[in-house]
Coordinates of C-alpha atoms in Angstrom, one line a residue:
M1 CA -21.5 24.9 -43.6
G2 CA -21.7 28.2 -41.2
Q3 CA -24.4 25.9 -39.6
W4 CA -21.6 23.0 -38.6
S5 CA -18.9 25.9 -37.9
L6 CA -22.2 27.8 -35.1
I7 CA -22.7 24.0 -33.8
G8 CA -19.0 23.2 -33.1
H9 CA -19.0 26.6 -31.4
S10 CA -22.0 26.0 -29.1
R11 CA -20.4 22.8 -28.1
R12 CA -17.4 24.5 -27.3
K13 CA -19.2 26.6 -24.9
E14 CA -20.9 23.9 -23.1
R15 CA -17.5 22.2 -22.3
E16 CA -16.3 25.5 -21.1
P17 CA -18.2 25.4 -18.0
E18 CA -17.1 21.3 -17.4
E19 CA -13.6 22.1 -17.2
E20 CA -13.9 25.3 -14.9
T21 CA -15.8 22.9 -12.4
A22 CA -12.6 19.6 -12.7
K23 CA -10.2 23.1 -12.3
G24 CA -12.1 23.6 -9.4
L25 CA -12.3 20.1 -8.3
R26 CA -8.8 19.2 -8.9
A27 CA -7.4 22.8 -7.2
G28 CA -9.9 22.2 -3.8
R29 CA -8.6 18.3 -3.7
M30 CA -5.0 20.2 -4.3
A31 CA -5.6 22.6 -1.0
V32 CA -7.2 19.6 0.9
G33 CA -4.3 16.8 0.2
M34 CA -1.6 19.9 1.3
A35 CA -4.0 20.2 4.6
L36 CA -3.0 16.9 5.3
M37 CA 0.3 16.9 4.6
T38 CA 0.5 19.6 7.3
G39 CA -1.5 17.4 9.6
F40 CA 0.4 15.4 9.3
A41 CA 3.3 17.1 9.4
F42 CA 2.2 19.0 13.1
L43 CA 0.4 15.6 14.6
M44 CA 4.0 13.2 14.1
P45 CA 5.4 14.5 17.3
I46 CA 2.1 14.0 18.9
T47 CA 1.0 10.3 17.1
G48 CA 4.1 9.5 15.8
F49 CA 4.5 7.7 13.0
V50 CA 2.9 4.5 12.9
P51 CA -0.9 5.9 13.7
D52 CA -0.5 9.3 12.1
C53 CA 0.6 7.1 8.4
L54 CA -2.3 4.9 8.7
L55 CA -4.8 8.1 9.3
F56 CA -3.1 10.0 6.9
L57 CA -2.8 7.0 3.8
V58 CA -6.8 6.4 4.1
L59 CA -7.7 9.9 4.1
Y60 CA -5.7 10.4 1.1
G61 CA -7.0 7.6 -0.7
Y62 CA -10.3 8.8 0.1
L63 CA -9.4 12.1 -1.2
L64 CA -7.9 10.6 -4.5
G65 CA -11.8 8.2 -5.7
E66 CA -11.0 4.8 -3.4
R67 CA -14.5 3.9 -1.7
R68 CA -14.0 0.8 -0.2
I69 CA -12.9 1.5 2.9
L70 CA -12.0 -2.2 4.0
F71 CA -9.6 -2.0 1.1
L72 CA -7.8 1.3 2.2
G73 CA -7.5 0.3 5.6
I74 CA -5.4 -3.0 4.6
C75 CA -2.8 -1.7 1.9
S76 CA -2.6 2.1 4.5
F77 CA -2.3 -1.0 7.3
A78 CA 0.3 -3.2 4.9
V79 CA 2.3 -0.4 3.5
T80 CA 3.1 1.9 7.2
L81 CA 4.0 -1.5 8.8
L82 CA 6.6 -2.3 5.0
I83 CA 7.6 1.4 6.3
Y84 CA 8.6 1.5 9.2
M85 CA 9.8 -2.3 8.6
I86 CA 12.1 -0.9 5.7
F87 CA 13.0 2.2 8.2
H88 CA 13.2 1.0 11.5
G89 CA 14.4 -3.6 11.0
I90 CA 17.0 -2.6 8.2
F91 CA 18.2 1.4 8.4
G92 CA 17.8 1.7 12.1
I93 CA 16.8 4.9 11.7
L94 CA 14.3 5.7 14.6
L95 CA 10.9 7.2 13.1
P96 CA 8.7 9.5 15.5
E97 CA 7.2 7.1 18.4
G98 CA 4.4 9.9 20.0
I99 CA 3.7 10.0 23.1
G100 CA 1.3 8.8 26.2
I101 CA -0.8 5.7 24.4
F102 CA 1.1 6.2 21.6
A103 CA 4.3 5.9 21.7
R104 CA 3.1 2.6 22.7
I105 CA 2.2 1.2 19.3
P106 CA 5.9 0.3 18.4
Q107 CA 6.8 -1.5 20.6
L108 CA 3.9 -3.2 20.6
L109 CA 4.9 -4.0 16.6
G110 CA 8.9 -5.2 17.8
A111 CA 7.6 -7.7 19.5
F112 CA 6.2 -9.9 16.3
W113 CA 9.3 -9.5 14.4
P114 CA 13.0 -10.3 15.6
F115 CA 14.2 -6.5 14.3

């Protein structure tokens, strides 16, 4: 019986470094996620909502473990377009358009639907 407790005890010790690594990995991902959100907030006045949200969703999806870049791009574009259409088209809330070349993106999107 004493042998079984030693085996179980040794297995617990083997798992502890893995758990610490997993906690560190989660903490690192959380820090990167928070940095992405901070960058999203600071870039919004410059790039506008559409390119900023698209980039954020692609990077955050990659951070969460999705590695299919085409899938990330399509889903991010669809979600960004849906959010933009709901806020701009249905609720009439103007989202940041950005400056310079980025200001033309919402104009192009507005040409494709009747809102």
